[in-house]
Amino acid sequence: MLLSKGCATIKPEAKQHVEMAEETREVRGRIPKDLKIAFEIACARLEATQTAALEEAIRDWLQKKESSEKQH
């Protein structure tokens, strides 16, 4: 089933069995509007969830910070 909204067509995500092995928490923050829009478009284009993209970005940021701390 496809849903239409304006000129965009939205495909519902296929239901997948996902095990919640680890407990999750919500993260909040404020970013510039244009960055948020670009992020939403990129996630949609790549068919990635925003949650998965944020988790990847946070892990990359942490790794980068840990690496720079080791160099100092």
mmCIF file of C-alpha atoms in Angstrom:
data_model
loop_
_atom_site.group_PDB
_atom_site.id
_atom_site.type_symbol
_atom_site.label_atom_id
_atom_site.label_comp_id
_atom_site.label_asym_id
_atom_site.label_seq_id
_atom_site.Cartn_x
_atom_site.Cartn_y
_atom_site.Cartn_z
ATOM 1 C CA MET A 1 0.000 0.000 0.000
ATOM 2 C CA LEU A 2 1.359 3.429 -0.928
ATOM 3 C CA LEU A 3 0.344 6.622 0.794
ATOM 4 C CA SER A 4 0.358 9.944 -1.025
ATOM 5 C CA LYS A 5 0.853 13.292 0.645
ATOM 6 C CA GLY A 6 1.121 16.308 -1.610
ATOM 7 C CA CYS A 7 3.466 15.384 -4.433
ATOM 8 C CA ALA A 8 5.367 12.780 -2.410
ATOM 9 C CA THR A 9 4.589 9.082 -2.307
ATOM 10 C CA ILE A 10 5.319 7.335 0.953
ATOM 11 C CA LYS A 11 5.896 3.593 1.186
ATOM 12 C CA PRO A 12 5.259 2.164 4.645
ATOM 13 C CA GLU A 13 8.291 0.347 6.020
ATOM 14 C CA ALA A 14 8.183 -3.414 5.840
ATOM 15 C CA LYS A 15 7.581 -4.871 9.260
ATOM 16 C CA GLN A 16 10.727 -6.540 10.454
ATOM 17 C CA HIS A 17 11.389 -8.560 13.564
ATOM 18 C CA VAL A 18 13.744 -6.450 15.639
ATOM 19 C CA GLU A 19 15.071 -7.656 18.945
ATOM 20 C CA MET A 20 15.590 -4.922 21.482
ATOM 21 C CA ALA A 21 18.665 -6.441 23.076
ATOM 22 C CA GLU A 22 19.798 -3.235 24.703
ATOM 23 C CA GLU A 23 17.879 -0.557 26.494
ATOM 24 C CA THR A 24 17.462 2.697 24.582
ATOM 25 C CA ARG A 25 17.239 6.343 25.595
ATOM 26 C CA GLU A 26 16.038 9.439 23.780
ATOM 27 C CA VAL A 27 18.500 12.160 22.751
ATOM 28 C CA ARG A 28 17.349 15.702 22.070
ATOM 29 C CA GLY A 29 19.026 18.753 20.666
ATOM 30 C CA ARG A 30 18.485 21.750 18.460
ATOM 31 C CA ILE A 31 20.169 22.162 15.083
ATOM 32 C CA PRO A 32 19.767 24.692 12.258
ATOM 33 C CA LYS A 33 16.650 24.198 10.151
ATOM 34 C CA ASP A 34 18.577 23.679 6.896
ATOM 35 C CA LEU A 35 20.729 20.960 8.498
ATOM 36 C CA LYS A 36 17.622 19.171 9.781
ATOM 37 C CA ILE A 37 15.976 19.269 6.361
ATOM 38 C CA ALA A 38 19.143 18.001 4.652
ATOM 39 C CA PHE A 39 19.354 15.181 7.218
ATOM 40 C CA GLU A 40 15.725 14.152 6.663
ATOM 41 C CA ILE A 41 16.185 14.172 2.875
ATOM 42 C CA ALA A 42 19.407 12.143 3.077
ATOM 43 C CA CYS A 43 17.780 9.554 5.357
ATOM 44 C CA ALA A 44 14.812 9.223 3.016
ATOM 45 C CA ARG A 45 17.040 8.992 -0.080
ATOM 46 C CA LEU A 46 19.215 6.332 1.555
ATOM 47 C CA GLU A 47 16.191 4.533 3.035
ATOM 48 C CA ALA A 48 17.789 4.792 6.479
ATOM 49 C CA THR A 49 15.966 5.524 9.686
ATOM 50 C CA GLN A 50 16.869 8.750 11.433
ATOM 51 C CA THR A 51 17.549 6.710 14.565
ATOM 52 C CA ALA A 52 20.126 4.558 12.760
ATOM 53 C CA ALA A 53 21.749 7.610 11.166
ATOM 54 C CA LEU A 54 21.949 9.455 14.488
ATOM 55 C CA GLU A 55 23.423 6.430 16.214
ATOM 56 C CA GLU A 56 26.065 6.123 13.492
ATOM 57 C CA ALA A 57 26.858 9.854 13.704
ATOM 58 C CA ILE A 58 27.202 9.747 17.489
ATOM 59 C CA ARG A 59 29.437 6.663 17.370
ATOM 60 C CA ASP A 60 31.627 8.319 14.700
ATOM 61 C CA TRP A 61 31.831 11.534 16.767
ATOM 62 C CA LEU A 62 32.800 9.610 19.901
ATOM 63 C CA GLN A 63 35.463 7.659 18.022
ATOM 64 C CA LYS A 64 36.855 10.885 16.550
ATOM 65 C CA LYS A 65 37.003 12.549 19.972
ATOM 66 C CA GLU A 66 38.630 9.504 21.573
ATOM 67 C CA SER A 67 41.253 9.421 18.806
ATOM 68 C CA SER A 68 42.065 13.116 19.212
ATOM 69 C CA GLU A 69 42.384 12.712 22.994
ATOM 70 C CA LYS A 70 44.925 9.908 22.535
ATOM 71 C CA GLN A 71 47.036 12.167 20.309
ATOM 72 C CA HIS A 72 47.307 14.889 22.980
#
